[in-house]
Coordinates of C-alpha atoms in Angstrom, one line a residue:
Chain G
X53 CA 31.0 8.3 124.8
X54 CA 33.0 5.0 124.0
X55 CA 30.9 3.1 121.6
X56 CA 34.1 0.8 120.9
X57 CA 34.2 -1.3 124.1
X58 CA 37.5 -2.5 124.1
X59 CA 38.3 -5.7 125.4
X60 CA 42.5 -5.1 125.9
X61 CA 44.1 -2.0 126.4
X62 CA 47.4 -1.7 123.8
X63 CA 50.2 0.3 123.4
X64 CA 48.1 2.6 120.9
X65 CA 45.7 3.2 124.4
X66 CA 48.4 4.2 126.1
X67 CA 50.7 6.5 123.8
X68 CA 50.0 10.9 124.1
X69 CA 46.8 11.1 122.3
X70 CA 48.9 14.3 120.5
X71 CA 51.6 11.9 119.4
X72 CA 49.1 9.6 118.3
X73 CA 47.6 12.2 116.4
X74 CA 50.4 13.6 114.7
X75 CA 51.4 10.3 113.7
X76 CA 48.5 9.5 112.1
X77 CA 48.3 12.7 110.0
X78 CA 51.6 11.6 109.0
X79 CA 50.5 8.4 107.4
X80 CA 48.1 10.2 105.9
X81 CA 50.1 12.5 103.3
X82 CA 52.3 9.1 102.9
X83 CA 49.1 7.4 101.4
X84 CA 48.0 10.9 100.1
X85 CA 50.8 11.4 98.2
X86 CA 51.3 7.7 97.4
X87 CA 50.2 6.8 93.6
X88 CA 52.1 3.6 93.3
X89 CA 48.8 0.9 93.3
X90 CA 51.1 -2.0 94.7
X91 CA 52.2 0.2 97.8
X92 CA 48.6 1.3 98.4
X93 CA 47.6 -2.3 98.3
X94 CA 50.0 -3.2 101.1
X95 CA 49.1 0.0 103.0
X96 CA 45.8 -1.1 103.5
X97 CA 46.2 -4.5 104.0
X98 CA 49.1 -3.8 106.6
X99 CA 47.3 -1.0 108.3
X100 CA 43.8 -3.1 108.9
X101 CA 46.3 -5.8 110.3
X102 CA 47.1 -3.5 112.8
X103 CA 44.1 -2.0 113.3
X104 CA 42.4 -5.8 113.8
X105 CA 45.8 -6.1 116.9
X106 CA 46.1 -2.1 118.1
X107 CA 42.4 -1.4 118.4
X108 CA 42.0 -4.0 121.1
X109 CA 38.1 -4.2 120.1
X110 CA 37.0 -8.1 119.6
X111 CA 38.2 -8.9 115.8
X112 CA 34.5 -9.8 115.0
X113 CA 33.4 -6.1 116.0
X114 CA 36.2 -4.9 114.1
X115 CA 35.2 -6.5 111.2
X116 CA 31.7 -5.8 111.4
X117 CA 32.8 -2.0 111.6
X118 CA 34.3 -2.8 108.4
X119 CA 31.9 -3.6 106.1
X120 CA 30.6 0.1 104.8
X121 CA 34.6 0.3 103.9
X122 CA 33.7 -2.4 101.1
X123 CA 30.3 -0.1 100.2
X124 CA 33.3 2.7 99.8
X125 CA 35.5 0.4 98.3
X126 CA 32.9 0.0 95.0
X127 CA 31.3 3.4 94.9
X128 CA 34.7 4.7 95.2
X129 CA 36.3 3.1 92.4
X130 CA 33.2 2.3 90.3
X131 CA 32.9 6.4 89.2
X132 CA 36.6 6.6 88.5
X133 CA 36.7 3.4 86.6
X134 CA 33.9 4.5 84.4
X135 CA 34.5 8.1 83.8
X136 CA 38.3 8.1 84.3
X137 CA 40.4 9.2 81.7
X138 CA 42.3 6.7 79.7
X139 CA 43.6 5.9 76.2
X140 CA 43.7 1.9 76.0
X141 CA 39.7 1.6 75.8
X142 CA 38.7 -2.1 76.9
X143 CA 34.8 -1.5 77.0
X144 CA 32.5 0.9 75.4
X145 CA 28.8 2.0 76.2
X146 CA 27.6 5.1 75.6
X147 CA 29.4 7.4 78.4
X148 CA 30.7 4.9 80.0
X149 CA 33.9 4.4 78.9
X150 CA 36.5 1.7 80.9
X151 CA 40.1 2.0 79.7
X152 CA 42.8 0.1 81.2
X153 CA 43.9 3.3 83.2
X154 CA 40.5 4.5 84.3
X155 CA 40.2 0.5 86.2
X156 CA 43.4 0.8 87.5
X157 CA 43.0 3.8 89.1
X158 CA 39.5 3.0 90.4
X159 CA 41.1 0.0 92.6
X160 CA 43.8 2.4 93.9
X161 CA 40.9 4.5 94.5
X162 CA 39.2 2.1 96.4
X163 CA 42.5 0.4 98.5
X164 CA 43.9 3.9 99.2
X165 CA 39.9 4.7 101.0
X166 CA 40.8 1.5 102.7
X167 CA 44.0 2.5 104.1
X168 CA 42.8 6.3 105.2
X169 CA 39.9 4.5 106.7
X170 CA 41.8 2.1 109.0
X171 CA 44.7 4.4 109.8
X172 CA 42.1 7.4 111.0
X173 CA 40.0 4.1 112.9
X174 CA 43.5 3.5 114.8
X175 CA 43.2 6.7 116.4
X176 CA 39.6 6.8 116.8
X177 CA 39.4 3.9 118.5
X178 CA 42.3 4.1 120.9
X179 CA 41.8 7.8 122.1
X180 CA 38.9 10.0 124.1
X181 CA 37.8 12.8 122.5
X182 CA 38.4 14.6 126.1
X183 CA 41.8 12.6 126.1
X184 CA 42.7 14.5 122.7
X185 CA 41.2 18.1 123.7
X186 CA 43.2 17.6 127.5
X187 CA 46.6 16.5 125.8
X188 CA 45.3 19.3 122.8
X189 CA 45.8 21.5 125.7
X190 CA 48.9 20.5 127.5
X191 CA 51.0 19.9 124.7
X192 CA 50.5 22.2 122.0
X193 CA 49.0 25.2 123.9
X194 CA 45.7 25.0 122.4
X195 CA 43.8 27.9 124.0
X196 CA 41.8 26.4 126.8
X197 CA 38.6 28.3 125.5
X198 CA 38.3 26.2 122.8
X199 CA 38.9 22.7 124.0
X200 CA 36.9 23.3 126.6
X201 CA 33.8 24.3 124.1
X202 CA 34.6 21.4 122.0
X203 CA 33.9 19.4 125.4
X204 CA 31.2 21.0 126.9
X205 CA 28.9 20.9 123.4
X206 CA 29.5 16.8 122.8
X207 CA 28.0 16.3 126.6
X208 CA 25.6 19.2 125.3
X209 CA 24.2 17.0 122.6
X210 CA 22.6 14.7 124.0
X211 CA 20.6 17.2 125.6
X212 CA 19.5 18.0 122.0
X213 CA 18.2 14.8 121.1
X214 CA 16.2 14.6 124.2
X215 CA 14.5 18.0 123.1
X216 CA 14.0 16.4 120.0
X217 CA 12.0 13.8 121.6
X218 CA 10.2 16.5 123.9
X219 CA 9.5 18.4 120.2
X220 CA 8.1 15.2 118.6
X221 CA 6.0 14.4 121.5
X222 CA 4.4 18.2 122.0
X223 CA 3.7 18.1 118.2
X224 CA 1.8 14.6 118.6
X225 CA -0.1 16.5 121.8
X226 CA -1.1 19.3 119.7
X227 CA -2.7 16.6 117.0
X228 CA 0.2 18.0 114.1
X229 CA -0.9 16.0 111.7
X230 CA 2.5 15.2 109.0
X231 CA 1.9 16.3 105.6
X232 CA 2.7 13.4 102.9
X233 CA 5.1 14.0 100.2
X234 CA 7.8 16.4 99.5
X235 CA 6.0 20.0 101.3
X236 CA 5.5 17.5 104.0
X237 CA 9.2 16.9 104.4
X238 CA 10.1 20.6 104.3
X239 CA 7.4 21.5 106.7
X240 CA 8.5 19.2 109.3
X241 CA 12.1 20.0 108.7
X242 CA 10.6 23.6 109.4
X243 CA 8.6 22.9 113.0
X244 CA 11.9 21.2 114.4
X245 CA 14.9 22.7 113.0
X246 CA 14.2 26.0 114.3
X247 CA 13.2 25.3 117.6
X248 CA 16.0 22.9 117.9
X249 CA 18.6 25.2 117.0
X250 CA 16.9 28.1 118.6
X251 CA 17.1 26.2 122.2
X252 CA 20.8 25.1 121.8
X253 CA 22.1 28.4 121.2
X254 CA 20.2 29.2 124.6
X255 CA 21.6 26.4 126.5
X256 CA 24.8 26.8 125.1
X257 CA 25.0 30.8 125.9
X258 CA 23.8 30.2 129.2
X259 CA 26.7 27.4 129.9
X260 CA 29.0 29.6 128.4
X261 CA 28.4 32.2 130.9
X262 CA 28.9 29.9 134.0
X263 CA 31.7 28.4 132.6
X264 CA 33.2 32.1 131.8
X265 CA 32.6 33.1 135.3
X266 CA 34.5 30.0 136.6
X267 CA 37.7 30.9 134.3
X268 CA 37.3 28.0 131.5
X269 CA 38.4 30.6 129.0
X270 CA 41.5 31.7 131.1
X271 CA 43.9 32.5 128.7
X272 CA 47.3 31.5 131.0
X273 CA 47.2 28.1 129.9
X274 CA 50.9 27.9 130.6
X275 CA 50.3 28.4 134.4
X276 CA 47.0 26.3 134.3
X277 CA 46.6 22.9 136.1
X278 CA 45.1 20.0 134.5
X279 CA 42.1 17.8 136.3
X280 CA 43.7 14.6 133.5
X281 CA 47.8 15.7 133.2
X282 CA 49.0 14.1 130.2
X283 CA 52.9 13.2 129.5
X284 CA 54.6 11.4 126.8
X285 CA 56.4 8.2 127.6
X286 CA 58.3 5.1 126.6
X287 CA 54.9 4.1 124.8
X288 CA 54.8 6.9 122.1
X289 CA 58.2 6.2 120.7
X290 CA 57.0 1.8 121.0
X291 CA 53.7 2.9 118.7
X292 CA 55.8 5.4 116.4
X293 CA 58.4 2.6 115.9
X294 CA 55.7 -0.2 115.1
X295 CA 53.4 1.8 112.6
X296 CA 56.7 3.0 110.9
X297 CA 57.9 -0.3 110.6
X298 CA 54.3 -1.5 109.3
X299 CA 54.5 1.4 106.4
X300 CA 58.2 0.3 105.6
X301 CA 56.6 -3.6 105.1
X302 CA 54.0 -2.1 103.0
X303 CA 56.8 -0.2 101.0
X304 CA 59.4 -3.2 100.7
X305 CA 56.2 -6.0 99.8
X306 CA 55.4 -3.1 97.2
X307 CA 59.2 -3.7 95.8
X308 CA 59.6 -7.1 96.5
X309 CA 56.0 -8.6 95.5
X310 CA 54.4 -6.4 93.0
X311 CA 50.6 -7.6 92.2
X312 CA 49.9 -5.7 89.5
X313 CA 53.1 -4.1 88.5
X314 CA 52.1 -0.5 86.7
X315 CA 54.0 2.7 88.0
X316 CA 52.0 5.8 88.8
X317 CA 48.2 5.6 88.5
X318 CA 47.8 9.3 87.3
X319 CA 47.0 10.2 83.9
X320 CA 50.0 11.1 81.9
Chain T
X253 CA 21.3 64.6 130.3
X254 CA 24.9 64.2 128.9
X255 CA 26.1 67.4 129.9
X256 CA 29.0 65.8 131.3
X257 CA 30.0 64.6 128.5
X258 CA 30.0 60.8 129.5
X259 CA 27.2 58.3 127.7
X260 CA 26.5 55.3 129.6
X261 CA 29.1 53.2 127.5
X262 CA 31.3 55.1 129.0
X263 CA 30.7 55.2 132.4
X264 CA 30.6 51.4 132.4
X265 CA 33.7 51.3 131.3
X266 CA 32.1 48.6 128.6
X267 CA 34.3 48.2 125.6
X268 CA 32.6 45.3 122.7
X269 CA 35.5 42.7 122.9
X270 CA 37.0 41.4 119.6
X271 CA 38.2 38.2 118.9
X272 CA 36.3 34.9 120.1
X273 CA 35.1 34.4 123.1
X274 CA 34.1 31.4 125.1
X275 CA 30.8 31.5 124.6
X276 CA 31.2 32.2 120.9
X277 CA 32.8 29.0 120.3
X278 CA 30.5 27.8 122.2
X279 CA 27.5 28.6 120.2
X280 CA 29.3 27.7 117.1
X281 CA 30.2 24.2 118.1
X282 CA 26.9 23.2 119.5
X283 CA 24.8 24.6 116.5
X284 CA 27.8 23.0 114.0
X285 CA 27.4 19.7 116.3
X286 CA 23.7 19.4 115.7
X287 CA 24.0 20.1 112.0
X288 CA 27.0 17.5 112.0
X289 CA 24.0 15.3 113.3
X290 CA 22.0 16.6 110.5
X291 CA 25.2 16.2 107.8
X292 CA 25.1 12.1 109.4
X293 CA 22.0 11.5 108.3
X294 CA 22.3 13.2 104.8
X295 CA 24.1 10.6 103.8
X296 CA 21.2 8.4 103.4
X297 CA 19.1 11.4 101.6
X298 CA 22.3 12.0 99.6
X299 CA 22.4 8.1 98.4
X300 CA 18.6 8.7 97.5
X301 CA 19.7 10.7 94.3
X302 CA 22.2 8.8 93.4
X303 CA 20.5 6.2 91.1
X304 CA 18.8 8.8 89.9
X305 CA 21.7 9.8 87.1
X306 CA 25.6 9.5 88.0
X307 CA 26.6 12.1 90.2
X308 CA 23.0 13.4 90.5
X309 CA 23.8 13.7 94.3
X310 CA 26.0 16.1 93.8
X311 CA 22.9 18.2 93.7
X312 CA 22.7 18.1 97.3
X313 CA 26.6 18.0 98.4
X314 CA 26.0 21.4 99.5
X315 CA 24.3 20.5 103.1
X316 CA 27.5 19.9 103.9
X317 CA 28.8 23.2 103.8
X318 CA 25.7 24.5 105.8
X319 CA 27.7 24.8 109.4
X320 CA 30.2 27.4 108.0
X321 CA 28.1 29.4 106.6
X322 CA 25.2 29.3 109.8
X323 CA 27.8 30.0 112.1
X324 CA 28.8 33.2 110.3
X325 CA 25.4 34.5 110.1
X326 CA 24.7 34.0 113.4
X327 CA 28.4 35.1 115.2
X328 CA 29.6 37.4 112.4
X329 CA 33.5 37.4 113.2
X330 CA 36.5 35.6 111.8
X331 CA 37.6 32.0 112.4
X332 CA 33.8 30.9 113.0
X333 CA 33.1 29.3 109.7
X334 CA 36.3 26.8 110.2
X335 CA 35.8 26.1 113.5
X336 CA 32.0 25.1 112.8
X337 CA 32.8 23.1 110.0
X338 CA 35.7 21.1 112.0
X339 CA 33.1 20.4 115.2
X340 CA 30.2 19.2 112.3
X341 CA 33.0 17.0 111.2
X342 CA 33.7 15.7 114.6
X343 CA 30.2 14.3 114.7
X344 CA 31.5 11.9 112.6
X345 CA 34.6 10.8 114.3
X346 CA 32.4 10.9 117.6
X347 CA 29.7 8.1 115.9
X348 CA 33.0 6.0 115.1
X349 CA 32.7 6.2 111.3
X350 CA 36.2 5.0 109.5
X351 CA 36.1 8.1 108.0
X352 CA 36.0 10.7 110.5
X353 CA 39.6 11.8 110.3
X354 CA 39.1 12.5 106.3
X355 CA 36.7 14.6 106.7
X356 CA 38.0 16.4 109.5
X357 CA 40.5 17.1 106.7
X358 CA 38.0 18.4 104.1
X359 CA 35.9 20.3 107.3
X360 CA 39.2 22.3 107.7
X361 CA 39.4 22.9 103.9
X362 CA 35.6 23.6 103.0
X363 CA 35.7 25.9 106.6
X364 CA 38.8 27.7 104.7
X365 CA 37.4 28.2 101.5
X366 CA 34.3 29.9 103.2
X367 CA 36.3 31.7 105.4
X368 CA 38.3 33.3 102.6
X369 CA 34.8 34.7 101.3
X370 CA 33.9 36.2 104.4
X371 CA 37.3 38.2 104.7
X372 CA 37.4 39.1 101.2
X373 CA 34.4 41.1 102.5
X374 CA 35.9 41.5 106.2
X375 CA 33.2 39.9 108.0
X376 CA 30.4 42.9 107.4
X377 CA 28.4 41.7 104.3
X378 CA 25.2 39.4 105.2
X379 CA 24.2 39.7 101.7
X380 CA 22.1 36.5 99.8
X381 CA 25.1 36.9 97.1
X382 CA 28.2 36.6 99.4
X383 CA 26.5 33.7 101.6
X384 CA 26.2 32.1 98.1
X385 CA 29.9 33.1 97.2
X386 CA 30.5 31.5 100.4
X387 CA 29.1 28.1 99.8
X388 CA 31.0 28.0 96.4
X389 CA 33.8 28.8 97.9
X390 CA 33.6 25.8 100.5
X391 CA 32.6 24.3 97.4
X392 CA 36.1 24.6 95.5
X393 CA 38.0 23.7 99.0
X394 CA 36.1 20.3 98.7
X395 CA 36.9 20.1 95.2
X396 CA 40.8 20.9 95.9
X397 CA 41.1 17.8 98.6
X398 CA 39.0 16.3 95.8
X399 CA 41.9 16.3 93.7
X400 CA 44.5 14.7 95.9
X401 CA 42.5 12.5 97.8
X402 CA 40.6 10.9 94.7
X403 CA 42.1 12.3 91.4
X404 CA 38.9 13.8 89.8
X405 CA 41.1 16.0 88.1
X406 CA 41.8 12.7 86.3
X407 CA 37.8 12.2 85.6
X408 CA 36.6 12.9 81.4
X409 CA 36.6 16.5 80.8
X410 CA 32.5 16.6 80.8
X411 CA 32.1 14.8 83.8
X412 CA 34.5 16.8 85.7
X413 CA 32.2 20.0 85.2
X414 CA 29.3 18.0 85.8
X415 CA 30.2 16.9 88.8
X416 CA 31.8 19.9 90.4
X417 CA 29.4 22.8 88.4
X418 CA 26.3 21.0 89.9
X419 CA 28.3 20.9 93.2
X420 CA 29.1 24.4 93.8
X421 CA 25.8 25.4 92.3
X422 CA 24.4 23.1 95.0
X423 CA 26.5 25.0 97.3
X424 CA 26.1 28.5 96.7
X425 CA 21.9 27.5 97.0
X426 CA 21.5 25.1 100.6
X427 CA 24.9 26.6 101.8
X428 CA 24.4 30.0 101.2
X429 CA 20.4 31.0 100.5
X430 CA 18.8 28.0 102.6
X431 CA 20.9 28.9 105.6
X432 CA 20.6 33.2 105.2
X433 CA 17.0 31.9 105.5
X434 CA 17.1 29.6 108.4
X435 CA 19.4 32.4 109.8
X436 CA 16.4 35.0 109.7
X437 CA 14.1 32.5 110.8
X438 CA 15.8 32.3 113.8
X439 CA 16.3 35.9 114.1
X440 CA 12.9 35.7 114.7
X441 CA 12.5 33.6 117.9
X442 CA 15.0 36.4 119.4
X443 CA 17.7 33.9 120.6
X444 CA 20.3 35.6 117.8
X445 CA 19.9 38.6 120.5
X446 CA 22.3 37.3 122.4
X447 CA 24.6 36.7 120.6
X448 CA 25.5 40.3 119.3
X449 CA 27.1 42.7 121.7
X450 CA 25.2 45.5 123.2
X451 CA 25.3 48.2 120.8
X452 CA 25.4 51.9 121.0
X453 CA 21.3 51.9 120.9
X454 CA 21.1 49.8 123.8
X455 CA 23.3 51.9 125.5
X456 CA 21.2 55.1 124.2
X457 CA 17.9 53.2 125.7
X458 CA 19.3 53.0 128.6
X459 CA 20.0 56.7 129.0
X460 CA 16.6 57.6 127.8
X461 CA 14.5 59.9 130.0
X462 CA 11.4 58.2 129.1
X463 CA 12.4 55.2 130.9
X464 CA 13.6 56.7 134.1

């Protein structure tokens, strides 16, 4: 399931999806934990730069995959800035209530969503879910039994949509006619939920007894052997160096060339 | 008939095994997959409300909860309500949404929060009131990331309960009562049978003389 396409495989493609993932939850508690609005701003500047080079999708797709991150961007910030607390009041209107605090922290808000966004899409884009779950496996003795279910119900779901097709289609046969209006919602969310849901649990009982029966829960996942073997290499320590060397530019331009110049965002 | 002293458990040598098992997880990921499908299109539901009044859509922030607490019902032992609420975030992450790793974050936190219900009760009580505890308490893990991840504990003091009263109410009522509701509606069609382990009736209707 690789809705991305890429066009070049990079560095980031070829680095241990584990190391890729640790990384990345990595520069995640930096920009959690980051309340300075300058550094933020660099962070997510710096890390959609990468993302635009690592993610080796064509720029234009990139960017298109972008846009709902400017949606985020204003709702994000827009409650905050509004509703935030604050003491130097610049506008006024019945609840709503902008101080200079409550703005300032809405666009930190809104550049920090920016920078989770694009640090989590450089390791969506570059890595497999099977990649993750086979390296998952290898390299941090995640019990097979679960990888392997994590795997076996994403090529499962398809199956689910196509019995929601089948539903829709048996329901048309049967002349269902859809109620209008609200009761009409909850009826319809009644005649195909159930069934649905009632069917995958089947399916996926009845795969997980095959795949019990050919060992897929084994628990010696030390003596196992891999269909995909995954090793680190020369590439994971290239792609930890570069995105620590993109959050130390974000943290120098942050020194160097403040924007907007105001400390921590937090109230008091 | 058991003069001999051994039941038909027995002689099968059939012990119920504890812990997960593959088809456990199984179950739980698929049924937490499609609901991640379901959690997808929320969103659009979700941004219905939300011209409504401010933080209206809070009112329905509890959906997102749904997969822990429907996993329990239907599997009943520990670790299921984290794992389902982790696989209905990976929907997202499998649709390429920017966000996918965030919430795979708050999935592991709102899993926790239910999971910490279920144990305070150790995993026996099926009860409308701690299926409602349990949405609140995924609830308060959502609100707890909240807090790092967007500073609402920086929001006005009013709109603070607002926002988080009407979503842990919304929790503890499409988390909790919707899904003990689904849950028995499923019960229903019978599939839920297989699911629980044989238990010591099944065994005694096996052994019964009637049937022979």
């Amino acid at each position: 399931m690789n809705i991305w396409n890429p066009v070049r495989i990079t560095w980031l493609h070829r680095a241990n999806p584990v190391v890729k993932l640790g990384l990345i939850i990595g520069l995640f508690f930096m920009t959690v934990l980051t309340h300075n609005l300058d550094f933020v701003m660099y962070q997510a500047f710096v890390f959609t730069v990468c993302l635009l080079v690592l993610s080796g999708v064509k720029p234009w797709k990139m960017l298109l995959f972008l846009i709902p991150f400017l949606l985020a961007f204003i709702s994000s910030s827009s409650s905050m800035m509004l509703f935030g607390k604050g003491d130097t009041i610049w506008w006024e209107w019945g609840l709503f209530r902008v101080s200079e605090e409550s703005f300032y922290r809405g666009l930190h808000l809104g550049f920090k969503g920016i920078a989770f966004a694009s640090e989590g899409l450089l390791l969506v884009t570059t890595t497999s879910s099977v990649d993750l779950f086979y390296s998952l496996m290898q390299k941090l003795r995640l019990a097979p039994k679960y990888a392997y279910s994590f795997m076996a119900s994403i090529r499962l779901l398809p199956m689910v949509w196509e019995e929601y097709v089948i539903r829709r289609q048996a329901l048309k046969v049967r002349g269902v006619l859809p109620i209008r209006g609200i009761r009409g919602i909850v009826s319809r969310a009644g005649l195909y939920v159930v069934p649905l849901l009632a069917q995958s649990i089947r399916r996926a009982h009845r795969v997980a007894a095959a795949m019990e029966a050919k060992q897929f829960d084994g628990d010696g996942a030390k003596s196992r052997t891999y269909y995909y073997p995954f090793r680190y290499s020369r590439y994971d320590l290239l792609v930890i160096g570069l995105l620590a060397a993109a959050a130390c530019c974000a943290y120098i331009a942050a020194g160097y060339f403040p924007w907007f110049g105001i400390g921590d965002v937090r109230f008091d | 008939m058991n003069g001999l002293g051994t039941s038909m458990q027995e002689k099968l040598g059939v012990q119920p095994r504890k812990g997960l098992r593959l088809s456990d997880i199984l179950v739980t990921v698929l049924v937490s997959l499609v609901l991640g499908v379901i959690y997808h299109f929320w969103g659009s539901v979700y941004n219905l409300l939300k011209p409504l009044f401010f933080e209206a859509d809070e009112l329905l922030y509890g959906m997102w909860f749904a997969a822990a607490t429907l996993a329990y019902l239907l599997i009943r032992k520990p670790g299921v309500a984290i794992i389902a609420e982790v696989a209905a975030a990976h929907v997202e992450v499998l649709f390429g949404s920017g966000w996918g790793l965030t919430l795979l974050l708050y999935g592991v936190i709102q899993g926790l929060g239910a999971e910490l219900v279920f144990a305070a009760f150790r995993y026996r009580s099926t009860s409308a009131w701690t299926l409602a505890f349990a949405g609140a308490g995924s609830a308060v893990g959502s609100m707890i990331m909240d807090f790092y991840y967007s500073y609402t504990d920086d929001l006005q003091a009013w709109m603070f309960f607002a926002k988080y009263g009407m979503r842990i109410f919304s929790g503890a009522i499409i988390a909790g009562l919707l899904m003990l509701l689904l849950a028995k509606a499923l019960d229903r069609t019978g599939v839920t049978s297989l699911l629980r382990p044989a238990s010591r009736k099944d065994y005694e209707a096996l052994e019964d003389p009637r049937h022979v």
